[in-house]
Amino acid sequence: MATKLLRKTVLGVAGLAFAGGVIGGPVGTVLDTTAAHAATPAAAVVQADKPDTSKLIPHGVQGAQSRIPLNSEQTDNAKAIIKATKKTGMNERAAVVAIATSLQESKLENLGHLGDRNDHDSQGLFQQRPSSGWGTVEQITDPEYSTTAFLNGLKGVDGWQDMPLTQAAQTVQVSAYPDHYAQWETQAADLVAQHWNS
């Protein structure tokens, strides 16, 4: 009886040890896996994918910065501007200039004709005017078309990469308020940093 009880106890302990090993796994493996993951934290990988701030704002911001909360439509329009910028082969800085311009012109809203509140025949993300040769109403209210039109204008500005944002934007837009683009540079850069690789 004592031998039978001793055998059951030994087998029970052996079974628990085996089950613990199968379920819990070897401790060394868990430690090795943890050490391997600690060498490449997810935060470091995500940070490496974001564009360098020195590329987004190479000249520093000018003046006080403004910021508005964006709804999903405005965010989608920012993403459309980034997508069109990539499609034209232009860099992250061009996307910052384009988004800041759209933030000033339309708050990233793809505006149709606003009736009495309209500035002549200006429409779309960049408030481009059909009467000034930017395209038809249908074209300038298409985010890809209007962004490409803006970027083609920017490409034609000699040395735009070395200009402050507001000067580059103003040279393309010819606004009555040329200094107003500068206030959106930080928010535009944040949007490009967030969505360039998404």
Short mmCIF file of C-alpha atoms in Angstrom, two decimals:
data_model
loop_
_atom_site.label_atom_id
_atom_site.label_comp_id
_atom_site.label_asym_id
_atom_site.label_seq_id
_atom_site.Cartn_x
_atom_site.Cartn_y
_atom_site.Cartn_z
CA MET A 1 0.00 0.00 0.00
CA ALA A 2 2.82 2.36 0.93
CA THR A 3 4.64 1.46 -2.29
CA LYS A 4 1.49 2.09 -4.33
CA LEU A 5 0.96 5.50 -2.66
CA LEU A 6 4.64 6.45 -3.18
CA ARG A 7 4.40 5.49 -6.88
CA LYS A 8 1.25 7.66 -7.36
CA THR A 9 2.93 10.60 -5.64
CA VAL A 10 6.06 10.32 -7.79
CA LEU A 11 4.00 10.00 -10.98
CA GLY A 12 1.79 12.93 -9.91
CA VAL A 13 4.81 15.17 -9.28
CA ALA A 14 6.38 14.09 -12.58
CA GLY A 15 3.10 14.80 -14.39
CA LEU A 16 2.86 18.28 -12.87
CA ALA A 17 6.43 19.00 -13.80
CA PHE A 18 5.81 17.83 -17.37
CA ALA A 19 2.56 19.81 -17.67
CA GLY A 20 4.21 22.91 -16.26
CA GLY A 21 6.99 22.61 -18.80
CA VAL A 22 4.59 22.17 -21.72
CA ILE A 23 2.21 24.91 -20.68
CA GLY A 24 4.69 27.41 -19.32
CA GLY A 25 7.51 26.57 -21.68
CA PRO A 26 11.14 26.62 -20.73
CA VAL A 27 12.09 29.71 -18.78
CA GLY A 28 15.26 30.22 -20.81
CA THR A 29 13.28 30.54 -24.04
CA VAL A 30 10.95 33.15 -22.57
CA LEU A 31 13.90 35.18 -21.36
CA ASP A 32 15.67 34.87 -24.71
CA THR A 33 12.53 35.96 -26.61
CA THR A 34 12.05 38.93 -24.30
CA ALA A 35 15.67 39.93 -24.75
CA ALA A 36 15.35 39.70 -28.53
CA HIS A 37 12.28 41.97 -28.53
CA ALA A 38 13.90 44.42 -26.15
CA ALA A 39 16.68 44.97 -28.68
CA THR A 40 14.20 46.34 -31.25
CA PRO A 41 11.34 48.13 -29.49
CA ALA A 42 8.31 48.91 -31.64
CA ALA A 43 8.54 52.63 -30.82
CA ALA A 44 12.00 52.85 -32.38
CA VAL A 45 10.79 51.16 -35.57
CA VAL A 46 7.81 53.53 -35.90
CA GLN A 47 10.00 56.59 -35.33
CA ALA A 48 12.43 55.48 -38.04
CA ASP A 49 9.57 55.42 -40.58
CA LYS A 50 8.59 59.07 -40.03
CA PRO A 51 10.12 61.75 -42.25
CA ASP A 52 12.90 63.75 -40.63
CA THR A 53 11.69 67.09 -39.24
CA SER A 54 14.66 68.83 -40.87
CA LYS A 55 13.22 67.80 -44.26
CA LEU A 56 9.73 68.95 -43.37
CA ILE A 57 10.64 72.35 -41.87
CA PRO A 58 14.17 73.06 -43.13
CA HIS A 59 14.05 76.83 -42.49
CA GLY A 60 12.13 76.86 -39.21
CA VAL A 61 8.65 78.32 -38.86
CA GLN A 62 7.87 81.99 -39.30
CA GLY A 63 5.60 83.72 -36.81
CA ALA A 64 2.86 82.36 -34.59
CA GLN A 65 1.43 79.01 -35.60
CA SER A 66 -2.26 78.16 -35.93
CA ARG A 67 -3.86 74.74 -35.56
CA ILE A 68 -7.39 73.47 -36.15
CA PRO A 69 -8.98 70.13 -35.28
CA LEU A 70 -9.60 68.05 -38.40
CA ASN A 71 -12.57 65.84 -39.15
CA SER A 72 -12.27 62.65 -41.21
CA GLU A 73 -12.97 64.46 -44.51
CA GLN A 74 -10.21 67.01 -43.87
CA THR A 75 -7.80 64.25 -42.88
CA ASP A 76 -8.67 62.33 -46.05
CA ASN A 77 -7.96 65.47 -48.08
CA ALA A 78 -4.54 65.82 -46.40
CA LYS A 79 -3.84 62.18 -47.30
CA ALA A 80 -4.97 62.84 -50.89
CA ILE A 81 -2.52 65.75 -51.11
CA ILE A 82 0.29 63.51 -49.84
CA LYS A 83 -0.65 60.76 -52.31
CA ALA A 84 -0.69 63.21 -55.23
CA THR A 85 2.66 64.66 -54.10
CA LYS A 86 4.24 61.20 -54.15
CA LYS A 87 2.65 60.48 -57.54
CA THR A 88 4.28 63.59 -59.02
CA GLY A 89 7.65 62.46 -57.63
CA MET A 90 7.98 65.42 -55.27
CA ASN A 91 9.26 65.16 -51.72
CA GLU A 92 7.87 65.59 -48.21
CA ARG A 93 8.66 69.32 -48.17
CA ALA A 94 6.46 69.84 -51.23
CA ALA A 95 3.63 68.06 -49.37
CA VAL A 96 4.11 70.40 -46.38
CA VAL A 97 3.88 73.45 -48.65
CA ALA A 98 0.78 72.04 -50.37
CA ILE A 99 -1.03 71.13 -47.14
CA ALA A 100 -0.20 74.46 -45.50
CA THR A 101 -1.54 76.22 -48.59
CA SER A 102 -4.75 74.21 -48.48
CA LEU A 103 -5.12 74.85 -44.75
CA GLN A 104 -4.99 78.59 -45.45
CA GLU A 105 -7.17 78.54 -48.55
CA SER A 106 -9.93 76.12 -47.51
CA LYS A 107 -9.05 74.57 -44.12
CA LEU A 108 -8.53 71.33 -46.10
CA GLU A 109 -12.16 71.35 -47.25
CA ASN A 110 -12.93 70.67 -50.90
CA LEU A 111 -15.17 73.71 -51.32
CA GLY A 112 -17.63 74.23 -54.10
CA HIS A 113 -18.97 77.64 -55.07
CA LEU A 114 -19.93 79.56 -51.92
CA GLY A 115 -22.37 81.99 -53.54
CA ASP A 116 -22.06 85.54 -52.16
CA ARG A 117 -19.14 84.46 -49.95
CA ASN A 118 -17.11 83.16 -52.89
CA ASP A 119 -13.89 84.89 -53.91
CA HIS A 120 -14.67 85.35 -57.61
CA ASP A 121 -14.81 81.77 -58.98
CA SER A 122 -12.36 80.15 -56.53
CA GLN A 123 -13.12 76.54 -55.57
CA GLY A 124 -11.58 73.33 -54.26
CA LEU A 125 -8.83 72.61 -51.74
CA PHE A 126 -6.56 75.36 -53.08
CA GLN A 127 -9.28 77.86 -54.08
CA GLN A 128 -8.11 77.75 -57.67
CA ARG A 129 -10.01 79.73 -60.28
CA PRO A 130 -11.20 78.38 -63.63
CA SER A 131 -11.05 81.94 -65.01
CA SER A 132 -7.32 82.04 -64.17
CA GLY A 133 -6.58 78.86 -66.11
CA TRP A 134 -6.38 76.33 -63.25
CA GLY A 135 -8.88 73.99 -64.93
CA THR A 136 -12.60 73.35 -65.04
CA VAL A 137 -14.75 73.34 -61.91
CA GLU A 138 -14.82 69.53 -62.05
CA GLN A 139 -11.01 69.42 -62.25
CA ILE A 140 -10.18 71.89 -59.51
CA THR A 141 -12.61 70.21 -57.12
CA ASP A 142 -10.83 66.88 -57.65
CA PRO A 143 -8.16 66.59 -54.90
CA GLU A 144 -5.61 64.79 -57.08
CA TYR A 145 -6.00 67.18 -60.00
CA SER A 146 -5.92 70.34 -57.88
CA THR A 147 -2.90 69.16 -55.90
CA THR A 148 -1.04 68.22 -59.08
CA ALA A 149 -1.88 71.63 -60.57
CA PHE A 150 -0.55 73.36 -57.44
CA LEU A 151 2.62 71.22 -57.43
CA ASN A 152 3.23 71.88 -61.13
CA GLY A 153 3.09 75.57 -60.29
CA LEU A 154 5.50 74.99 -57.39
CA LYS A 155 7.93 73.11 -59.65
CA GLY A 156 8.02 76.21 -61.86
CA VAL A 157 9.19 78.40 -58.97
CA ASP A 158 12.96 78.58 -59.23
CA GLY A 159 14.54 77.69 -55.89
CA TRP A 160 11.27 77.00 -54.05
CA GLN A 161 13.07 74.45 -51.83
CA ASP A 162 15.24 77.23 -50.39
CA MET A 163 12.38 79.67 -49.77
CA PRO A 164 10.34 80.12 -46.62
CA LEU A 165 7.04 78.25 -47.01
CA THR A 166 4.92 81.38 -47.28
CA GLN A 167 7.05 82.75 -50.13
CA ALA A 168 6.90 79.49 -52.08
CA ALA A 169 3.13 79.20 -51.60
CA GLN A 170 2.52 82.85 -52.45
CA THR A 171 4.53 82.63 -55.66
CA VAL A 172 2.14 79.92 -56.87
CA GLN A 173 -1.11 81.24 -55.39
CA VAL A 174 -0.69 85.02 -55.78
CA SER A 175 -2.89 85.65 -52.73
CA ALA A 176 -4.04 89.00 -51.40
CA TYR A 177 -2.72 87.78 -48.02
CA PRO A 178 0.77 86.46 -48.82
CA ASP A 179 1.98 86.06 -45.23
CA HIS A 180 -0.93 83.94 -44.02
CA TYR A 181 0.46 80.61 -45.28
CA ALA A 182 3.27 80.62 -42.70
CA GLN A 183 0.94 80.02 -39.74
CA TRP A 184 0.07 76.50 -40.93
CA GLU A 185 3.59 75.12 -41.36
CA THR A 186 3.72 73.15 -38.09
CA GLN A 187 0.32 71.49 -38.54
CA ALA A 188 1.13 70.69 -42.17
CA ALA A 189 4.46 69.14 -41.16
CA ASP A 190 2.73 67.10 -38.45
CA LEU A 191 0.23 65.76 -41.00
CA VAL A 192 2.99 64.81 -43.42
CA ALA A 193 4.98 63.12 -40.65
CA GLN A 194 1.90 61.17 -39.59
CA HIS A 195 0.64 60.10 -43.02
CA TRP A 196 3.61 60.07 -45.46
CA ASN A 197 4.27 56.36 -44.91
CA SER A 198 0.73 55.23 -44.08
#
